[in-house]
PDB file of C-alpha atoms and ligand atoms in Angstrom:
ATOM      1  CA  ARG A 130     -43.896   2.985  20.664  1.00 43.00           C
ATOM      2  CA  ALA A 131     -41.193   0.323  21.367  1.00 45.00           C
ATOM      3  CA  LYS A 132     -42.787  -1.627  18.578  1.00 47.00           C
ATOM      4  CA  ASP A 133     -42.707   1.294  16.096  1.00 51.00           C
ATOM      5  CA  GLY A 134     -39.046   1.935  17.151  1.00 51.00           C
ATOM      6  CA  GLY A 135     -38.182  -1.694  16.542  1.00 54.00           C
ATOM      7  CA  ARG A 136     -39.852  -1.553  13.097  1.00 58.00           C
ATOM      8  CA  ASN A 137     -38.042   1.642  12.168  1.00 62.00           C
ATOM      9  CA  GLN A 138     -34.758   0.141  13.195  1.00 63.00           C
ATOM     10  CA  LEU A 139     -35.441  -2.915  11.163  1.00 61.00           C
ATOM     11  CA  GLN A 140     -36.231  -0.676   8.091  1.00 65.00           C
ATOM     12  CA  PHE A 141     -33.114   1.270   8.786  1.00 63.00           C
ATOM     13  CA  TYR A 142     -30.848  -1.759   8.655  1.00 63.00           C
ATOM     14  CA  THR A 143     -32.565  -3.210   5.595  1.00 68.00           C
ATOM     15  CA  SER A 144     -32.052  -0.087   3.644  1.00 70.00           C
ATOM     16  CA  GLU A 145     -28.439   0.236   4.763  1.00 71.00           C
ATOM     17  CA  MET A 146     -27.860  -3.307   3.652  1.00 68.00           C
ATOM     18  CA  ASN A 147     -29.481  -2.592   0.316  1.00 72.00           C
ATOM     19  CA  ALA A 148     -27.395   0.380  -0.105  1.00 73.00           C
ATOM     20  CA  ARG A 149     -24.346  -1.760   0.490  1.00 72.00           C
ATOM     21  CA  VAL A 150     -25.410  -4.339  -2.036  1.00 72.00           C
ATOM     22  CA  THR A 151     -26.186  -1.713  -4.549  1.00 81.00           C
ATOM     23  CA  GLU A 152     -22.825  -0.075  -4.130  1.00 83.00           C
ATOM     24  CA  ARG A 153     -21.103  -3.395  -4.478  1.00 87.00           C
ATOM     25  CA  THR A 154     -22.944  -4.417  -7.701  1.00 90.00           C
ATOM     26  CA  LEU A 155     -22.316  -0.839  -9.049  1.00 91.00           C
ATOM     27  CA  ILE A 156     -18.676  -1.079  -8.413  1.00 94.00           C
ATOM     28  CA  GLU A 157     -18.381  -4.539  -9.687  1.00 94.00           C
ATOM     29  CA  GLY A 158     -20.129  -3.675 -12.993  1.00 94.00           C
ATOM     30  CA  HIS A 159     -18.087  -0.553 -13.609  1.00 94.00           C
ATOM     31  CA  LEU A 160     -14.809  -2.288 -12.657  1.00 95.00           C
ATOM     32  CA  ARG A 161     -15.334  -4.687 -15.558  1.00 93.00           C
ATOM     33  CA  ASN A 162     -14.535  -1.885 -18.132  1.00 94.00           C
ATOM     34  CA  ALA A 163     -12.248   0.226 -16.023  1.00 96.00           C
ATOM     35  CA  LEU A 164      -8.995  -0.984 -17.507  1.00 95.00           C
ATOM     36  CA  VAL A 165      -9.935  -0.866 -21.262  1.00 94.00           C
ATOM     37  CA  ARG A 166     -11.440   2.563 -20.661  1.00 96.00           C
ATOM     38  CA  HIS A 167      -8.115   3.774 -19.067  1.00 97.00           C
ATOM     39  CA  GLU A 168      -9.834   4.983 -15.881  1.00 98.00           C
ATOM     40  CA  PHE A 169      -7.108   4.059 -13.530  1.00 98.00           C
ATOM     41  CA  VAL A 170      -4.327   6.356 -12.477  1.00 97.00           C
ATOM     42  CA  LEU A 171      -1.458   6.057 -10.016  1.00 98.00           C
ATOM     43  CA  HIS A 172      -0.840   8.631  -7.370  1.00 98.00           C
ATOM     44  CA  PHE A 173       2.415   8.605  -5.478  1.00 98.00           C
ATOM     45  CA  GLN A 174       3.233   9.406  -1.791  1.00 98.00           C
ATOM     46  CA  PRO A 175       6.761  10.103  -0.925  1.00 98.00           C
ATOM     47  CA  ARG A 176       8.516   8.833   2.289  1.00 98.00           C
ATOM     48  CA  ILE A 177      11.321  10.818   3.797  1.00 98.00           C
ATOM     49  CA  ASP A 178      14.680   9.551   5.098  1.00 97.00           C
ATOM     50  CA  CYS A 179      14.829  10.805   8.758  1.00 97.00           C
ATOM     51  CA  ALA A 180      18.534  11.320   8.613  1.00 96.00           C
ATOM     52  CA  THR A 181      18.729  13.458   5.519  1.00 96.00           C
ATOM     53  CA  GLY A 182      15.226  14.860   5.111  1.00 96.00           C
ATOM     54  CA  ARG A 183      15.337  13.695   1.380  1.00 96.00           C
ATOM     55  CA  VAL A 184      12.800  11.544  -0.475  1.00 98.00           C
ATOM     56  CA  ALA A 185      13.728   7.999   0.151  1.00 98.00           C
ATOM     57  CA  GLY A 186      11.096   6.379  -1.949  1.00 98.00           C
ATOM     58  CA  LEU A 187       7.524   6.819  -3.411  1.00 98.00           C
ATOM     59  CA  GLU A 188       4.621   4.524  -2.871  1.00 98.00           C
ATOM     60  CA  ALA A 189       2.235   3.999  -5.877  1.00 98.00           C
ATOM     61  CA  LEU A 190      -1.426   4.240  -4.785  1.00 98.00           C
ATOM     62  CA  LEU A 191      -4.158   3.408  -7.153  1.00 98.00           C
ATOM     63  CA  ARG A 192      -6.958   5.825  -7.980  1.00 97.00           C
ATOM     64  CA  TRP A 193     -10.098   5.088 -10.137  1.00 97.00           C
ATOM     65  CA  GLN A 194     -11.475   7.982 -12.095  1.00 97.00           C
ATOM     66  CA  GLN A 195     -14.944   6.673 -12.911  1.00 95.00           C
ATOM     67  CA  PRO A 196     -17.101   9.051 -15.079  1.00 93.00           C
ATOM     68  CA  GLU A 197     -20.362   8.344 -13.096  1.00 91.00           C
ATOM     69  CA  LEU A 198     -18.831   7.735  -9.566  1.00 90.00           C
ATOM     70  CA  GLY A 199     -16.100  10.400  -9.678  1.00 93.00           C
ATOM     71  CA  LEU A 200     -12.738   9.645  -8.037  1.00 94.00           C
ATOM     72  CA  VAL A 201     -12.990   6.374  -6.141  1.00 94.00           C
ATOM     73  CA  GLN A 202     -10.558   5.544  -3.416  1.00 94.00           C
ATOM     74  CA  PRO A 203      -8.945   2.078  -3.077  1.00 96.00           C
ATOM     75  CA  ASP A 204     -10.988   1.188   0.065  1.00 94.00           C
ATOM     76  CA  ARG A 205     -14.165   1.328  -2.025  1.00 94.00           C
ATOM     77  CA  PHE A 206     -12.965  -0.973  -4.748  1.00 96.00           C
ATOM     78  CA  ILE A 207      -9.906  -3.040  -3.931  1.00 96.00           C
ATOM     79  CA  GLY A 208     -11.844  -5.452  -1.798  1.00 94.00           C
ATOM     80  CA  VAL A 209     -14.404  -6.075  -4.642  1.00 95.00           C
ATOM     81  CA  ALA A 210     -11.552  -6.424  -7.145  1.00 96.00           C
ATOM     82  CA  GLU A 211     -10.006  -9.059  -4.968  1.00 95.00           C
ATOM     83  CA  GLU A 212     -13.239 -11.001  -4.456  1.00 94.00           C
ATOM     84  CA  THR A 213     -14.050 -10.998  -8.288  1.00 94.00           C
ATOM     85  CA  GLY A 214     -10.302 -11.841  -9.148  1.00 94.00           C
ATOM     86  CA  ARG A 215     -10.131  -8.699 -11.268  1.00 95.00           C
ATOM     87  CA  ILE A 216      -7.327  -7.503  -9.018  1.00 96.00           C
ATOM     88  CA  VAL A 217      -4.996  -9.757 -10.964  1.00 96.00           C
ATOM     89  CA  GLU A 218      -5.109  -7.745 -14.244  1.00 96.00           C
ATOM     90  CA  ILE A 219      -5.457  -4.425 -12.341  1.00 97.00           C
ATOM     91  CA  GLY A 220      -2.430  -5.386 -10.292  1.00 97.00           C
ATOM     92  CA  GLU A 221      -0.523  -6.174 -13.436  1.00 97.00           C
ATOM     93  CA  TRP A 222      -1.272  -2.752 -14.867  1.00 98.00           C
ATOM     94  CA  VAL A 223      -0.217  -1.163 -11.579  1.00 98.00           C
ATOM     95  CA  LEU A 224       3.049  -2.992 -11.683  1.00 98.00           C
ATOM     96  CA  TYR A 225       3.876  -2.032 -15.157  1.00 98.00           C
ATOM     97  CA  GLU A 226       2.747   1.601 -14.861  1.00 98.00           C
ATOM     98  CA  ALA A 227       4.764   2.165 -11.646  1.00 98.00           C
ATOM     99  CA  CYS A 228       7.897   0.795 -13.289  1.00 98.00           C
ATOM    100  CA  ARG A 229       7.244   2.995 -16.412  1.00 98.00           C
ATOM    101  CA  GLN A 230       6.768   6.071 -14.322  1.00 98.00           C
ATOM    102  CA  ALA A 231       9.930   5.342 -12.210  1.00 98.00           C
ATOM    103  CA  LYS A 232      12.005   4.942 -15.479  1.00 98.00           C
ATOM    104  CA  ALA A 233      10.585   8.159 -16.903  1.00 98.00           C
ATOM    105  CA  TRP A 234      11.696  10.107 -13.870  1.00 98.00           C
ATOM    106  CA  GLN A 235      15.189   8.532 -14.158  1.00 98.00           C
ATOM    107  CA  ASP A 236      15.371   9.266 -17.693  1.00 98.00           C
ATOM    108  CA  ALA A 237      14.472  12.918 -16.953  1.00 97.00           C
ATOM    109  CA  GLY A 238      17.516  13.060 -14.714  1.00 97.00           C
ATOM    110  CA  LEU A 239      15.620  13.125 -11.330  1.00 98.00           C
ATOM    111  CA  PRO A 240      16.952  11.644  -8.212  1.00 97.00           C
ATOM    112  CA  ARG A 241      16.790   7.835  -8.268  1.00 97.00           C
ATOM    113  CA  VAL A 242      14.596   6.485  -5.571  1.00 97.00           C
ATOM    114  CA  PRO A 243      12.616   3.148  -5.369  1.00 98.00           C
ATOM    115  CA  VAL A 244       9.023   3.055  -6.257  1.00 98.00           C
ATOM    116  CA  ALA A 245       6.794   0.781  -3.986  1.00 98.00           C
ATOM    117  CA  VAL A 246       3.935  -1.123  -5.353  1.00 98.00           C
ATOM    118  CA  ASN A 247       1.187  -2.839  -3.191  1.00 98.00           C
ATOM    119  CA  VAL A 248       0.603  -6.461  -4.060  1.00 98.00           C
ATOM    120  CA  SER A 249      -2.661  -8.199  -3.171  1.00 95.00           C
ATOM    121  CA  ALA A 250      -2.672 -11.809  -1.878  1.00 95.00           C
ATOM    122  CA  ARG A 251      -4.659 -13.040  -4.960  1.00 94.00           C
ATOM    123  CA  GLN A 252      -2.142 -11.443  -7.292  1.00 95.00           C
ATOM    124  CA  PHE A 253       0.894 -12.676  -5.461  1.00 97.00           C
ATOM    125  CA  ARG A 254      -0.493 -16.307  -5.161  1.00 94.00           C
ATOM    126  CA  GLN A 255      -1.194 -16.512  -8.927  1.00 93.00           C
ATOM    127  CA  ALA A 256       1.314 -18.839 -10.732  1.00 90.00           C
ATOM    128  CA  GLY A 257       3.674 -16.673 -12.752  1.00 93.00           C
ATOM    129  CA  PHE A 258       3.726 -13.722 -10.382  1.00 97.00           C
ATOM    130  CA  VAL A 259       7.472 -13.696 -10.295  1.00 97.00           C
ATOM    131  CA  GLN A 260       7.560 -13.732 -14.129  1.00 97.00           C
ATOM    132  CA  GLU A 261       5.055 -10.945 -14.238  1.00 97.00           C
ATOM    133  CA  VAL A 262       7.377  -8.826 -12.219  1.00 98.00           C
ATOM    134  CA  ARG A 263      10.306  -9.719 -14.460  1.00 98.00           C
ATOM    135  CA  GLY A 264       8.175  -8.757 -17.391  1.00 98.00           C
ATOM    136  CA  ALA A 265       7.196  -5.353 -16.093  1.00 98.00           C
ATOM    137  CA  LEU A 266      10.929  -4.632 -15.288  1.00 98.00           C
ATOM    138  CA  GLU A 267      11.941  -5.708 -18.749  1.00 98.00           C
ATOM    139  CA  ALA A 268       9.224  -3.867 -20.626  1.00 98.00           C
ATOM    140  CA  SER A 269      10.024  -0.610 -18.716  1.00 98.00           C
ATOM    141  CA  GLY A 270      13.753  -0.946 -18.588  1.00 98.00           C
ATOM    142  CA  LEU A 271      13.722  -0.098 -14.904  1.00 98.00           C
ATOM    143  CA  GLU A 272      16.515  -1.761 -12.824  1.00 98.00           C
ATOM    144  CA  ALA A 273      15.091  -4.250 -10.257  1.00 98.00           C
ATOM    145  CA  GLY A 274      16.614  -2.452  -7.296  1.00 98.00           C
ATOM    146  CA  TYR A 275      14.258   0.490  -7.892  1.00 98.00           C
ATOM    147  CA  LEU A 276      11.158  -1.569  -7.547  1.00 98.00           C
ATOM    148  CA  GLU A 277       9.855  -2.432  -4.115  1.00 98.00           C
ATOM    149  CA  LEU A 278       6.872  -4.706  -3.442  1.00 98.00           C
ATOM    150  CA  GLU A 279       4.784  -4.240  -0.408  1.00 98.00           C
ATOM    151  CA  LEU A 280       3.304  -7.456   1.029  1.00 97.00           C
ATOM    152  CA  THR A 281       0.855  -7.495   3.845  1.00 94.00           C
ATOM    153  CA  GLU A 282       1.396  -9.594   6.980  1.00 91.00           C
ATOM    154  CA  SER A 283      -1.728 -11.601   6.392  1.00 89.00           C
ATOM    155  CA  LEU A 284      -0.545 -12.527   2.768  1.00 92.00           C
ATOM    156  CA  MET A 285       2.760 -13.680   4.188  1.00 93.00           C
ATOM    157  CA  MET A 286       1.290 -15.831   6.894  1.00 90.00           C
ATOM    158  CA  GLN A 287      -0.746 -18.105   4.640  1.00 90.00           C
ATOM    159  CA  ASN A 288       1.224 -20.803   2.840  1.00 92.00           C
ATOM    160  CA  VAL A 289       4.434 -19.569   4.422  1.00 94.00           C
ATOM    161  CA  GLU A 290       6.785 -21.898   2.648  1.00 95.00           C
ATOM    162  CA  GLY A 291       5.511 -20.896  -0.795  1.00 95.00           C
ATOM    163  CA  VAL A 292       5.592 -17.289   0.097  1.00 96.00           C
ATOM    164  CA  ILE A 293       9.213 -17.525   1.270  1.00 97.00           C
ATOM    165  CA  ALA A 294      10.210 -19.350  -1.989  1.00 96.00           C
ATOM    166  CA  ALA A 295       8.642 -16.662  -4.157  1.00 97.00           C
ATOM    167  CA  MET A 296      10.239 -13.938  -2.017  1.00 97.00           C
ATOM    168  CA  LEU A 297      13.605 -15.461  -2.343  1.00 97.00           C
ATOM    169  CA  HIS A 298      13.061 -15.635  -6.100  1.00 97.00           C
ATOM    170  CA  LEU A 299      12.157 -11.969  -6.260  1.00 98.00           C
ATOM    171  CA  LYS A 300      15.027 -11.009  -3.899  1.00 98.00           C
ATOM    172  CA  ALA A 301      17.542 -12.935  -6.051  1.00 97.00           C
ATOM    173  CA  GLY A 302      16.373 -10.811  -8.911  1.00 97.00           C
ATOM    174  CA  GLY A 303      17.098  -7.646  -7.059  1.00 98.00           C
ATOM    175  CA  VAL A 304      13.701  -6.460  -6.107  1.00 98.00           C
ATOM    176  CA  ARG A 305      13.179  -5.023  -2.658  1.00 98.00           C
ATOM    177  CA  LEU A 306      10.482  -6.416  -0.334  1.00 98.00           C
ATOM    178  CA  SER A 307       8.511  -4.810   2.397  1.00 98.00           C
ATOM    179  CA  ILE A 308       6.115  -5.927   4.961  1.00 97.00           C
ATOM    180  CA  ASP A 309       3.112  -3.420   4.909  1.00 96.00           C
ATOM    181  CA  ASP A 310       0.648  -2.614   7.773  1.00 94.00           C
ATOM    182  CA  PHE A 311       2.953  -4.333  10.131  1.00 95.00           C
ATOM    183  CA  GLY A 312       1.238  -5.095  13.511  1.00 92.00           C
ATOM    184  CA  THR A 313      -2.339  -5.402  12.234  1.00 91.00           C
ATOM    185  CA  GLY A 314      -2.092  -9.111  11.165  1.00 85.00           C
ATOM    186  CA  TYR A 315      -0.957 -12.150  13.080  1.00 79.00           C
ATOM    187  CA  SER A 316       2.687 -12.490  12.396  1.00 80.00           C
ATOM    188  CA  SER A 317       4.412 -15.491  13.841  1.00 81.00           C
ATOM    189  CA  LEU A 318       7.726 -14.120  15.183  1.00 83.00           C
ATOM    190  CA  SER A 319       9.533 -17.525  14.324  1.00 84.00           C
ATOM    191  CA  TYR A 320       8.433 -17.119  10.668  1.00 88.00           C
ATOM    192  CA  LEU A 321       9.241 -13.436  10.486  1.00 92.00           C
ATOM    193  CA  ARG A 322      12.950 -13.935  10.608  1.00 92.00           C
ATOM    194  CA  ARG A 323      12.801 -16.254   7.585  1.00 94.00           C
ATOM    195  CA  PHE A 324      11.306 -13.720   5.225  1.00 96.00           C
ATOM    196  CA  PRO A 325      13.960 -11.800   3.148  1.00 97.00           C
ATOM    197  CA  LEU A 326      12.669  -8.306   4.028  1.00 97.00           C
ATOM    198  CA  ASP A 327      14.226  -5.023   3.386  1.00 98.00           C
ATOM    199  CA  TYR A 328      11.617  -2.696   4.969  1.00 98.00           C
ATOM    200  CA  LEU A 329       9.041  -3.049   7.695  1.00 98.00           C
ATOM    201  CA  LYS A 330       6.269  -0.517   7.523  1.00 98.00           C
ATOM    202  CA  ILE A 331       4.579   0.205  10.994  1.00 98.00           C
ATOM    203  CA  ASP A 332       0.799   0.558  10.417  1.00 97.00           C
ATOM    204  CA  ARG A 333      -0.529   3.982  10.830  1.00 97.00           C
ATOM    205  CA  SER A 334      -2.941   2.875  13.618  1.00 97.00           C
ATOM    206  CA  PHE A 335       0.096   2.477  15.889  1.00 98.00           C
ATOM    207  CA  VAL A 336       1.491   5.870  14.911  1.00 98.00           C
ATOM    208  CA  ARG A 337      -1.894   7.437  15.598  1.00 97.00           C
ATOM    209  CA  ASP A 338      -2.051   6.014  19.194  1.00 95.00           C
ATOM    210  CA  MET A 339       1.647   6.148  19.939  1.00 97.00           C
ATOM    211  CA  LEU A 340       1.621   9.434  21.978  1.00 96.00           C
ATOM    212  CA  HIS A 341      -1.555   8.871  23.985  1.00 94.00           C
ATOM    213  CA  ASP A 342      -0.219   6.623  26.551  1.00 93.00           C
ATOM    214  CA  ALA A 343       2.893   4.637  27.661  1.00 93.00           C
ATOM    215  CA  PRO A 344       1.941   1.341  26.233  1.00 93.00           C
ATOM    216  CA  GLY A 345       1.345   2.949  22.838  1.00 95.00           C
ATOM    217  CA  SER A 346       4.733   4.400  22.658  1.00 97.00           C
ATOM    218  CA  ALA A 347       6.416   1.266  24.016  1.00 97.00           C
ATOM    219  CA  ILE A 348       4.763  -0.893  21.245  1.00 97.00           C
ATOM    220  CA  VAL A 349       6.101   1.428  18.557  1.00 98.00           C
ATOM    221  CA  ARG A 350       9.541   1.376  20.252  1.00 98.00           C
ATOM    222  CA  SER A 351       9.627  -2.435  20.320  1.00 97.00           C
ATOM    223  CA  MET A 352       8.487  -2.700  16.687  1.00 97.00           C
ATOM    224  CA  ILE A 353      11.429  -0.493  15.697  1.00 98.00           C
ATOM    225  CA  THR A 354      13.854  -2.763  17.719  1.00 97.00           C
ATOM    226  CA  LEU A 355      12.300  -5.921  16.390  1.00 96.00           C
ATOM    227  CA  GLY A 356      12.462  -4.603  12.751  1.00 97.00           C
ATOM    228  CA  HIS A 357      16.133  -3.654  13.162  1.00 97.00           C
ATOM    229  CA  SER A 358      17.031  -6.886  14.621  1.00 95.00           C
ATOM    230  CA  LEU A 359      15.438  -8.501  11.458  1.00 95.00           C
ATOM    231  CA  GLY A 360      17.809  -6.304   9.373  1.00 96.00           C
ATOM    232  CA  CYS A 361      15.028  -4.048   8.086  1.00 97.00           C
ATOM    233  CA  ARG A 362      14.781  -0.364   7.571  1.00 98.00           C
ATOM    234  CA  ILE A 363      11.756   0.960   9.455  1.00 98.00           C
ATOM    235  CA  ILE A 364       9.138   3.140   7.855  1.00 98.00           C
ATOM    236  CA  ALA A 365       6.385   4.664   9.954  1.00 98.00           C
ATOM    237  CA  GLU A 366       3.112   5.136   8.011  1.00 98.00           C
ATOM    238  CA  GLY A 367       0.539   7.887   8.706  1.00 98.00           C
ATOM    239  CA  VAL A 368       2.722  10.444  10.346  1.00 98.00           C
ATOM    240  CA  GLU A 369       0.727  13.521  10.656  1.00 98.00           C
ATOM    241  CA  THR A 370       2.291  15.714  13.426  1.00 98.00           C
ATOM    242  CA  ASN A 371       5.716  16.950  14.344  1.00 97.00           C
ATOM    243  CA  ASP A 372       5.362  15.289  17.770  1.00 98.00           C
ATOM    244  CA  GLN A 373       4.964  11.933  16.128  1.00 98.00           C
ATOM    245  CA  LEU A 374       8.032  12.642  13.891  1.00 98.00           C
ATOM    246  CA  GLY A 375      10.030  13.724  16.944  1.00 97.00           C
ATOM    247  CA  TYR A 376       9.224  10.549  18.782  1.00 98.00           C
ATOM    248  CA  LEU A 377       9.893   8.317  15.877  1.00 98.00           C
ATOM    249  CA  THR A 378      13.239   9.993  15.128  1.00 98.00           C
ATOM    250  CA  GLN A 379      14.289   9.624  18.771  1.00 98.00           C
ATOM    251  CA  GLU A 380      13.485   5.950  18.724  1.00 98.00           C
ATOM    252  CA  GLY A 381      15.628   5.317  15.666  1.00 98.00           C
ATOM    253  CA  CYS A 382      12.802   5.069  13.031  1.00 98.00           C
ATOM    254  CA  ASP A 383      14.555   5.370   9.451  1.00 98.00           C
ATOM    255  CA  GLU A 384      11.891   6.692   7.303  1.00 98.00           C
ATOM    256  CA  ILE A 385       8.501   8.408   7.611  1.00 98.00           C
ATOM    257  CA  GLN A 386       5.464   8.587   5.328  1.00 98.00           C
ATOM    258  CA  GLY A 387       2.412  10.552   5.958  1.00 98.00           C
ATOM    259  CA  PHE A 388       0.420  13.724   5.499  1.00 98.00           C
ATOM    260  CA  LEU A 389       3.011  15.658   7.503  1.00 98.00           C
ATOM    261  CA  CYS A 390       5.370  15.413   4.583  1.00 96.00           C
ATOM    262  CA  SER A 391       3.030  14.984   1.732  1.00 97.00           C
ATOM    263  CA  ARG A 392      -0.409  13.445   0.756  1.00 98.00           C
ATOM    264  CA  PRO A 393      -0.340  11.083  -2.243  1.00 98.00           C
ATOM    265  CA  VAL A 394       0.007  13.315  -5.386  1.00 98.00           C
ATOM    266  CA  THR A 395      -0.252  12.943  -9.092  1.00 97.00           C
ATOM    267  CA  GLY A 396       2.707  11.598 -11.092  1.00 98.00           C
ATOM    268  CA  GLU A 397       3.505  15.048 -12.300  1.00 98.00           C
ATOM    269  CA  ALA A 398       3.494  16.554  -8.802  1.00 98.00           C
ATOM    270  CA  ALA A 399       5.627  13.674  -7.532  1.00 98.00           C
ATOM    271  CA  GLY A 400       8.161  14.378 -10.268  1.00 98.00           C
ATOM    272  CA  GLU A 401       8.272  18.032  -8.969  1.00 97.00           C
ATOM    273  CA  LEU A 402       8.890  16.775  -5.460  1.00 97.00           C
ATOM    274  CA  LEU A 403      11.827  14.816  -6.817  1.00 97.00           C
ATOM    275  CA  TYR A 404      13.006  17.874  -8.778  1.00 97.00           C
ATOM    276  CA  ALA A 405      13.018  19.993  -5.665  1.00 95.00           C
ATOM    277  CA  ASP A 406      15.110  17.290  -3.928  1.00 92.00           C
ATOM    278  CA  ARG A 407      17.851  16.965  -6.555  1.00 88.00           C
TER     279      ARG A 407
HETATM  280  P1  C2E B 776      -1.507   1.184   2.313  1.00 52.33           P
HETATM  281  O1  C2E B 776      -0.629   0.366   1.400  1.00 52.33           O
HETATM  282  O2  C2E B 776      -1.189   1.000   3.805  1.00 52.33           O
HETATM  283  O3  C2E B 776      -1.207   2.750   1.870  1.00 52.33           O
HETATM  284  C1  C2E B 776      -1.261   3.859   2.831  1.00 52.33           C
HETATM  285  C2  C2E B 776      -2.574   4.487   2.871  1.00 52.33           C
HETATM  286  O4  C2E B 776      -2.518   5.463   3.955  1.00 52.33           O
HETATM  287  C3  C2E B 776      -3.010   5.334   1.640  1.00 52.33           C
HETATM  288  O5  C2E B 776      -4.403   5.174   1.479  1.00 52.33           O
HETATM  289  C4  C2E B 776      -2.568   6.747   2.069  1.00 52.33           C
HETATM  290  O6  C2E B 776      -3.258   7.678   1.315  1.00 52.33           O
HETATM  291  C5  C2E B 776      -2.892   6.740   3.406  1.00 52.33           C
HETATM  292  N1  C2E B 776      -2.133   7.596   4.200  1.00 52.33           N
HETATM  293  C6  C2E B 776      -0.888   8.097   3.996  1.00 52.33           C
HETATM  294  N2  C2E B 776      -0.488   8.991   4.921  1.00 52.33           N
HETATM  295  C7  C2E B 776      -1.486   9.130   5.676  1.00 52.33           C
HETATM  296  C8  C2E B 776      -1.631   9.984   6.942  1.00 52.33           C
HETATM  297  O7  C2E B 776      -0.845  10.744   7.320  1.00 52.33           O
HETATM  298  N3  C2E B 776      -2.893   9.874   7.563  1.00 52.33           N
HETATM  299  C9  C2E B 776      -3.878   9.075   7.104  1.00 52.33           C
HETATM  300  N4  C2E B 776      -5.059   9.108   7.729  1.00 52.33           N
HETATM  301  N5  C2E B 776      -3.718   8.306   5.996  1.00 52.33           N
HETATM  302  C10 C2E B 776      -2.539   8.357   5.337  1.00 52.33           C
HETATM  303  P2  C2E B 776      -5.124   4.851   0.137  1.00 52.33           P
HETATM  304  O8  C2E B 776      -4.375   5.451  -1.059  1.00 52.33           O
HETATM  305  O9  C2E B 776      -6.560   5.212   0.324  1.00 52.33           O
HETATM  306  O10 C2E B 776      -4.946   3.311  -0.012  1.00 52.33           O
HETATM  307  C11 C2E B 776      -5.497   2.383   0.828  1.00 52.33           C
HETATM  308  C12 C2E B 776      -5.099   1.045   0.827  1.00 52.33           C
HETATM  309  O11 C2E B 776      -5.503   0.511  -0.478  1.00 52.33           O
HETATM  310  C13 C2E B 776      -3.504   0.855   0.764  1.00 52.33           C
HETATM  311  O12 C2E B 776      -2.989   0.973   2.070  1.00 52.33           O
HETATM  312  C14 C2E B 776      -3.392  -0.510   0.094  1.00 52.33           C
HETATM  313  O13 C2E B 776      -3.573  -1.479   1.038  1.00 52.33           O
HETATM  314  C15 C2E B 776      -4.615  -0.423  -0.793  1.00 52.33           C
HETATM  315  N6  C2E B 776      -4.017  -0.063  -2.227  1.00 52.33           N
HETATM  316  C16 C2E B 776      -3.771   1.117  -2.743  1.00 52.33           C
HETATM  317  N7  C2E B 776      -3.348   0.982  -4.034  1.00 52.33           N
HETATM  318  C17 C2E B 776      -3.228  -0.319  -4.297  1.00 52.33           C
HETATM  319  C18 C2E B 776      -2.794  -1.089  -5.390  1.00 52.33           C
HETATM  320  O14 C2E B 776      -2.351  -0.617  -6.475  1.00 52.33           O
HETATM  321  N8  C2E B 776      -2.923  -2.504  -5.288  1.00 52.33           N
HETATM  322  C19 C2E B 776      -3.374  -3.099  -4.143  1.00 52.33           C
HETATM  323  N9  C2E B 776      -3.511  -4.438  -4.120  1.00 52.33           N
HETATM  324  N10 C2E B 776      -3.766  -2.352  -3.069  1.00 52.33           N
HETATM  325  C20 C2E B 776      -3.657  -1.016  -3.198  1.00 52.33           C
HETATM  326 MG1   MG B 777       1.243   0.023   1.045  1.00 52.33          MG
HETATM  327 MG1   MG B 778       0.325   0.282   4.842  1.00 52.33          MG
HETATM  328 MG1   MG B 779      -3.325  -0.305   4.546  1.00 52.33          MG
END
């Protein structure tokens, strides 16, 4: 019996591994044609200013509408796109499309808020990234102050000097910079103060655990204090309940993003959110 169990288990692992390889191959194959077939679309999630209750910005989140696979979420394909290097051209499309959409909302007379774009490490490291950002702004006609770039902690902690130089370049051009998923990487506090950051986004795992015990709430409180001492505005990610909102507001968090306010929505629906807010 034990033997049988062992064998079944082995089979189970093997087929699970096969499934993973198949999924990866499938995604990798379909990704090759996704851009030319116009299968990507941006959704947008608003973040709300705790003081005014108004939309303070919109984060562009990539969605992939693949005819055979259906709507594919980023967790299933961003990693593969990073490994294959395809993220570079996809990222360039996201950058341009987010700027284009932001400018279109402004031209329609809607409230002007920054649009945030997630930047992958591979994309950021490529020579000419700063130029690519400038190109997207010029092509769309969007003012630099309405573009925000979200960089992850792990991106920022590799080749720190090079990252700081590129960030200073972007900053000088007027672009806003955020540190995304804060707390999940290995930030060196001595480096942190050298990055020209406008926003610190507290990762949603901390928000989720925040009200379960005293250490959980203390961690979030100190992240807010730390971020403020670095001169950042604080954005809490993944806010789902009124209790979480209450605690964050009490502790001086500046903006909140999460399902409590809105899920990521289509560009059209995001325009309606802005319209309702005018
Ligand atoms: P992220 O940048 O941290 O984006 C926030 C993620 O949290 C989004 O997942 C959003 O839908 C989700 N979220 C927002 N509010 C809540 C909430 O209240 N509860 C829960 N449980 N989740 C919430 P999404 O859209 O699936 O994106 C996942 C990740 O994929 C993003 O994390 C980002 O790292 C990456 N990503 C998305 N779009 C792009 C892109 O255009 N380029 C790159 N390089 N990465 C992207
Ligand atoms: Mg983000
Ligand atoms: Mg995040
Ligand atoms: Mg994330």
